[in-house]
XYZ file of N, CA and C in Angstrom:
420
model
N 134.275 -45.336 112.447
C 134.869 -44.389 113.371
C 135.325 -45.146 114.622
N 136.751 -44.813 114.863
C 137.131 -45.327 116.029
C 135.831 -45.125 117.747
N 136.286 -45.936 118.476
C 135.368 -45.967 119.809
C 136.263 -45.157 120.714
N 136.090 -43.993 121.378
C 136.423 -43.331 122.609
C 136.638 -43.791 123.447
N 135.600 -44.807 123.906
C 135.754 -45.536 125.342
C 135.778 -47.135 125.032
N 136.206 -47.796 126.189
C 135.710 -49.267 126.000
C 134.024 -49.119 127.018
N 133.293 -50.252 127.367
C 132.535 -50.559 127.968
C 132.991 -49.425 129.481
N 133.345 -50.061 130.305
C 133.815 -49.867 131.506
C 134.164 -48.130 131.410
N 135.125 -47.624 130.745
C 135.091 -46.746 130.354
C 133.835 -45.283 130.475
N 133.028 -46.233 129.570
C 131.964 -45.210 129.162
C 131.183 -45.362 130.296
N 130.435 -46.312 130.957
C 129.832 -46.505 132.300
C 130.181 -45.938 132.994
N 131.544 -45.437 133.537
C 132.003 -44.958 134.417
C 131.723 -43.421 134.083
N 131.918 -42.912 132.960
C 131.769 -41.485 132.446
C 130.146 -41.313 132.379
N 129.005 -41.916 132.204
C 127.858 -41.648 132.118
C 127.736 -41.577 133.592
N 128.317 -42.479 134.619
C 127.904 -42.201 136.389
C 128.276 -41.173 136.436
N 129.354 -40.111 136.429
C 130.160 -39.277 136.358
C 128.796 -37.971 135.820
N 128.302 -38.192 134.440
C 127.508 -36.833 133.871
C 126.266 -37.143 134.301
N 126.002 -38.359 134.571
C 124.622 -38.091 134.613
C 123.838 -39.300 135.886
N 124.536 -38.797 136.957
C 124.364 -39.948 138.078
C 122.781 -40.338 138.702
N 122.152 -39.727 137.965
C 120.641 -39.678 138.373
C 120.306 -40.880 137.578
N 120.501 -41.225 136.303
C 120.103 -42.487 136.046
C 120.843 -43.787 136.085
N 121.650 -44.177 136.817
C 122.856 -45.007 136.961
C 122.511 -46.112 137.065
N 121.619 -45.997 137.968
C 120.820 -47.108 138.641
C 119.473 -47.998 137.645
N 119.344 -47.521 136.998
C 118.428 -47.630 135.749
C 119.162 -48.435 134.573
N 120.121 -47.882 133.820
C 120.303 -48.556 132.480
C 122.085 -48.746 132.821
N 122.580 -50.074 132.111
C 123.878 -50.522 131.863
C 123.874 -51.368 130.804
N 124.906 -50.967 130.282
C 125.449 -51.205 128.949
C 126.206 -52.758 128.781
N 125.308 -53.286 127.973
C 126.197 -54.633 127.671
C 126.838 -54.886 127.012
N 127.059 -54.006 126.021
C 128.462 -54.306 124.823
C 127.990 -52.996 124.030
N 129.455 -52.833 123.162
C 129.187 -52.112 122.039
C 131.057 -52.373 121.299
N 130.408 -51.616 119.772
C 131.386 -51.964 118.990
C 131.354 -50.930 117.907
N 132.071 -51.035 117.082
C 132.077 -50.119 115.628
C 130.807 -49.994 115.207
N 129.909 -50.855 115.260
C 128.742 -50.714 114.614
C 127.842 -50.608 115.414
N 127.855 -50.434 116.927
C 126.531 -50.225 117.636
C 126.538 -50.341 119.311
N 125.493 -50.437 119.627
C 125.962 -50.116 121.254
C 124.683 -51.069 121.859
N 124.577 -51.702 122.995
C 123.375 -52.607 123.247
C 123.396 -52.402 124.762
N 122.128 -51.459 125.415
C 121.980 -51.150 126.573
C 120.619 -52.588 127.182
N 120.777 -52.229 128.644
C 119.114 -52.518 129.013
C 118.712 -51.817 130.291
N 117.744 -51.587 130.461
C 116.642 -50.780 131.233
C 116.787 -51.932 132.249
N 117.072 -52.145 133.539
C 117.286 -52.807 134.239
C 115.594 -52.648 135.233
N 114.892 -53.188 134.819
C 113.737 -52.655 134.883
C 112.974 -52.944 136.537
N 112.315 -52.181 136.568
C 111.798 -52.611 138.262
C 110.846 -51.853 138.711
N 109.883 -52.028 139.724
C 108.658 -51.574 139.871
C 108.367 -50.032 139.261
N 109.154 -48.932 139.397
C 109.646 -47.767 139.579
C 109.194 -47.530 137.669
N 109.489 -48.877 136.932
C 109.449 -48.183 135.121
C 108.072 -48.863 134.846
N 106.877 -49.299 135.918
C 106.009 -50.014 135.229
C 104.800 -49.403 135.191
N 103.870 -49.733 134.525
C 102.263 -48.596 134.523
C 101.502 -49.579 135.097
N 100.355 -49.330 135.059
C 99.407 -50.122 135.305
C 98.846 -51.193 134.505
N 98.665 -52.176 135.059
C 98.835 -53.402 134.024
C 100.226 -54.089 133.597
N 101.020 -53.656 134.281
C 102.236 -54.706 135.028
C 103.369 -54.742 133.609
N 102.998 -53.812 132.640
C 103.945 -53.461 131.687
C 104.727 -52.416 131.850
N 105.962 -52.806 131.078
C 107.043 -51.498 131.017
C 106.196 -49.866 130.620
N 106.554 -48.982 131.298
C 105.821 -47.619 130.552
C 106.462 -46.971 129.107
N 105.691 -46.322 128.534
C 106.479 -45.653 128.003
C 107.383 -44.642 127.886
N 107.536 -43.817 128.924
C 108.364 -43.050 129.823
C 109.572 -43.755 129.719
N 109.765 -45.003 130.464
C 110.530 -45.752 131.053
C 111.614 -46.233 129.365
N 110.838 -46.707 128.359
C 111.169 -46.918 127.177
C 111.393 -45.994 126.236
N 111.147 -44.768 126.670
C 111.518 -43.491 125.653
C 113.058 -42.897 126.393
N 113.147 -43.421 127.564
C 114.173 -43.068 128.364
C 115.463 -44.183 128.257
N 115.054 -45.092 128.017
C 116.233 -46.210 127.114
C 117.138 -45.575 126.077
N 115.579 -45.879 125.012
C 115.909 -45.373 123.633
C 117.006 -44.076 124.062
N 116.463 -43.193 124.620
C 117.010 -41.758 124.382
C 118.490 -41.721 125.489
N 118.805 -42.411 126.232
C 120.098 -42.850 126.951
C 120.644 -43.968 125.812
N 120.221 -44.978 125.197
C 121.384 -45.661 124.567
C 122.120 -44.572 123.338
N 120.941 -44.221 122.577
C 121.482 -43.123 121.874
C 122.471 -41.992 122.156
N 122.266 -41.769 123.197
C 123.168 -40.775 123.642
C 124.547 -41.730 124.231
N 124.683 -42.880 124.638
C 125.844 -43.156 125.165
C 126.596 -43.997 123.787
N 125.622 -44.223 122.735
C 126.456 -44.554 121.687
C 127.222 -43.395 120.733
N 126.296 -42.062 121.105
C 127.486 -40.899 120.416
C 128.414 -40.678 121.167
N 128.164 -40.646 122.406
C 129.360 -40.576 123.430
C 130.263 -41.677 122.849
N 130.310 -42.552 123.061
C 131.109 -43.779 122.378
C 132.214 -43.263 121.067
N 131.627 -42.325 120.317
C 132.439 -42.134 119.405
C 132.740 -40.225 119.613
N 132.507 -39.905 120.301
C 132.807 -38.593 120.349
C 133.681 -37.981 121.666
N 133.963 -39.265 122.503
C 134.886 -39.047 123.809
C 134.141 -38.186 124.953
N 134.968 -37.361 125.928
C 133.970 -36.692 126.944
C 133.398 -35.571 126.128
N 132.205 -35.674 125.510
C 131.264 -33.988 124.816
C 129.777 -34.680 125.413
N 129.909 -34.205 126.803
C 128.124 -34.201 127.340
C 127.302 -33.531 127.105
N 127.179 -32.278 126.355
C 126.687 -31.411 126.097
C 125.375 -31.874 124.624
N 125.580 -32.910 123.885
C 124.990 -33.547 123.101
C 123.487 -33.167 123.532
N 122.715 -33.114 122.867
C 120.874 -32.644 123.336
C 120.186 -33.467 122.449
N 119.527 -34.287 122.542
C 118.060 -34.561 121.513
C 117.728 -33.320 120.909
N 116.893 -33.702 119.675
C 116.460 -32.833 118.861
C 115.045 -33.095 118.653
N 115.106 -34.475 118.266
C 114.055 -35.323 117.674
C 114.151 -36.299 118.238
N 112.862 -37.090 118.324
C 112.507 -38.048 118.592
C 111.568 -38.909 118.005
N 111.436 -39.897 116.922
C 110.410 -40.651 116.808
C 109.983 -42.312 117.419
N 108.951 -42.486 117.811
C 109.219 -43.449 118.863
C 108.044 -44.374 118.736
N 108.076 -46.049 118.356
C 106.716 -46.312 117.869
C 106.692 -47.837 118.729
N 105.937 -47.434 119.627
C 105.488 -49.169 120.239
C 104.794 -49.844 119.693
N 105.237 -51.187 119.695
C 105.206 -52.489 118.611
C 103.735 -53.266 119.415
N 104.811 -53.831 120.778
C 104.170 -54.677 121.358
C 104.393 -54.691 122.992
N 103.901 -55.173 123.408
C 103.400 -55.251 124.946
C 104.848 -55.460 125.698
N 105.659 -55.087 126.365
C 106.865 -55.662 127.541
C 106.555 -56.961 127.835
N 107.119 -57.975 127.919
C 106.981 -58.980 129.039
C 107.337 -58.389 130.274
N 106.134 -58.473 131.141
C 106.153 -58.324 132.480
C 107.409 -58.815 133.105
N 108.410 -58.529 134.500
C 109.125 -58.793 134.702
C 110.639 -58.746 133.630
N 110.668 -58.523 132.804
C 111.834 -58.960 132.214
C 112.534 -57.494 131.605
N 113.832 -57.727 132.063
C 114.641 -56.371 131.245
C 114.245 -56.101 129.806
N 113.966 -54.811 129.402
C 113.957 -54.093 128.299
C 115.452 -53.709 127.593
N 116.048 -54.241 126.406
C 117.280 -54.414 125.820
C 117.225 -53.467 124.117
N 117.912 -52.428 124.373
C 118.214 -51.541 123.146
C 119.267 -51.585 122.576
N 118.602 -51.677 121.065
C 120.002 -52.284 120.184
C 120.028 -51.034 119.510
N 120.730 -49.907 119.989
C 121.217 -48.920 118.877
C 122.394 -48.687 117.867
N 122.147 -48.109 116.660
C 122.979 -47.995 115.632
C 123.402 -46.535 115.145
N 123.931 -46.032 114.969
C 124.449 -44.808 114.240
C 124.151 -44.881 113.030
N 123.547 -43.420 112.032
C 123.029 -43.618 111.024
C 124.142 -42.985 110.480
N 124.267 -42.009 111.152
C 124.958 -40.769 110.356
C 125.624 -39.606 111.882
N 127.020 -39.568 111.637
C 127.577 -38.732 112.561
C 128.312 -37.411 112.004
N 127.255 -36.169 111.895
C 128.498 -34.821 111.372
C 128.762 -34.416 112.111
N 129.228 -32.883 111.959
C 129.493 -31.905 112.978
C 128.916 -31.628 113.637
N 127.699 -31.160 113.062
C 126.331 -30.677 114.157
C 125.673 -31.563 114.265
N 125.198 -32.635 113.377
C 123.837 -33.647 113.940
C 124.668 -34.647 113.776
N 123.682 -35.442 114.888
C 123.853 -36.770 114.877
C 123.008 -37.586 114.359
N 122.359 -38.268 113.860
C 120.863 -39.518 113.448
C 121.653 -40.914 114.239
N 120.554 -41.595 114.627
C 120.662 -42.951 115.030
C 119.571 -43.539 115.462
N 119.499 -44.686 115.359
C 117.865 -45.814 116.067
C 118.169 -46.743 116.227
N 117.340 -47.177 117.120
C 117.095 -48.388 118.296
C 116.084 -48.926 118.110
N 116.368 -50.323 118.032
C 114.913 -51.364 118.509
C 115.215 -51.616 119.842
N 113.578 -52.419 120.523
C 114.053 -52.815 121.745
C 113.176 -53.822 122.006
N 114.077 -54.511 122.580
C 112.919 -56.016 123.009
C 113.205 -55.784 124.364
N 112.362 -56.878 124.951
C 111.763 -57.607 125.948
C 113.176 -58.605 126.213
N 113.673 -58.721 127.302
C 114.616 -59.727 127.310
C 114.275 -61.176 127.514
N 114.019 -62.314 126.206
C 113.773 -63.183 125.816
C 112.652 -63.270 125.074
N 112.354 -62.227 124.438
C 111.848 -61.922 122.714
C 112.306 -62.083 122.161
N 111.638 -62.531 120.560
C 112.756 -62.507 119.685
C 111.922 -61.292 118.760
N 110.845 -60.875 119.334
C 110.136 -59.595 118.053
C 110.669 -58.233 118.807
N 110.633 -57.498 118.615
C 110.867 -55.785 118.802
C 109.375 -55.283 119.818
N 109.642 -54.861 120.623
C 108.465 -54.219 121.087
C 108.614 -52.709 121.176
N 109.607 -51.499 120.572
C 109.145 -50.357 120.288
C 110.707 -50.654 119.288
N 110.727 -49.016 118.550
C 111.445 -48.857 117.343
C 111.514 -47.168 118.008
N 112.610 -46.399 118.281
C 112.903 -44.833 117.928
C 113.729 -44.788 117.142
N 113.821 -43.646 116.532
C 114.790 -42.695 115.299
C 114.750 -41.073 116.828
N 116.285 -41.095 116.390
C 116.248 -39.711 117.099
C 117.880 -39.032 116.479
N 117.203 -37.710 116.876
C 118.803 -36.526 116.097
C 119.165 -36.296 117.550
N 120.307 -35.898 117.727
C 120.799 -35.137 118.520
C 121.526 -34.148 117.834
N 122.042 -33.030 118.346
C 122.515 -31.654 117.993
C 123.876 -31.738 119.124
N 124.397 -31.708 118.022
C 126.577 -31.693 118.651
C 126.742 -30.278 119.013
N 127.087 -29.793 120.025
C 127.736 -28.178 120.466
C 129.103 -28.170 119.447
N 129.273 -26.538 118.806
C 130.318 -26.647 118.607
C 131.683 -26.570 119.297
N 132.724 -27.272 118.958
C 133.822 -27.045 119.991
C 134.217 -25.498 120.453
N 134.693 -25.910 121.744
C 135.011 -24.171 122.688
C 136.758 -23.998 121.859
């Protein structure tokens, strides 16, 4: 499926719908086959014990996903989670951006499927894995 936006593009349209997290996650590439955000991470996403939270990492997952259907579905903000499955691997490296590699499983009318791994920026293992649906509005 063709891409809606380029990079720049879509960044600019997620400040636009959803300016509360702007400051949080930016997008480093995407393409026909996928979209690769990171959690620009900073005191504000960490728990106690100096790791990323899971809050902070369910909120990745669930923003790359959503800006990779955006990606192929043009301006439709209205997109909602449905589901969520979400399974931490391994520990954050302290200090270091959190990087989500999401994929599209399956895009219909009404649902969407897609999942994300996510590392640690300069991991090479996965430290969580989500699967999540979103639910497409039908057109007005």
């Amino acid at each position: 499926m063709a891409l809606a936006f380029d990079v720049a593009g879509l960044t600019d349209y997620l400040h636009e719908i959803f300016p509360q997290v702007k400051d949080d996650f930016a997008i480093d590439a995407m393409d026909e086959h996928g979209l690769r955000m990171r959690l620009l991470t900073a005191e504000r996403h960490l728990r106690p014990g100096g790791t990323v939270s899971g809050p902070s990492m369910f909120a990745l997952a669930d923003c790359a996903i959503y800006a990779l259907i955006l990606s192929r579905l043009g301006r439709e903000a209205l997109a909602v989670t449905t589901n969520c499955a979400l399974d931490f691997m391994r520990k954050p490296a302290a200090g270091a951006d959190v990087i989500a590699e999401a994929r599209l499983l399956k895009l219909g009318r009404v649902l969407a499927v897609a999942d994300v791994l996510m590392y640690s920026e300069g991991m090479e293992e996965p430290v969580a894995r989500a699967s999540m649906t979103y639910s497409i509005p039908p057109k007005r």
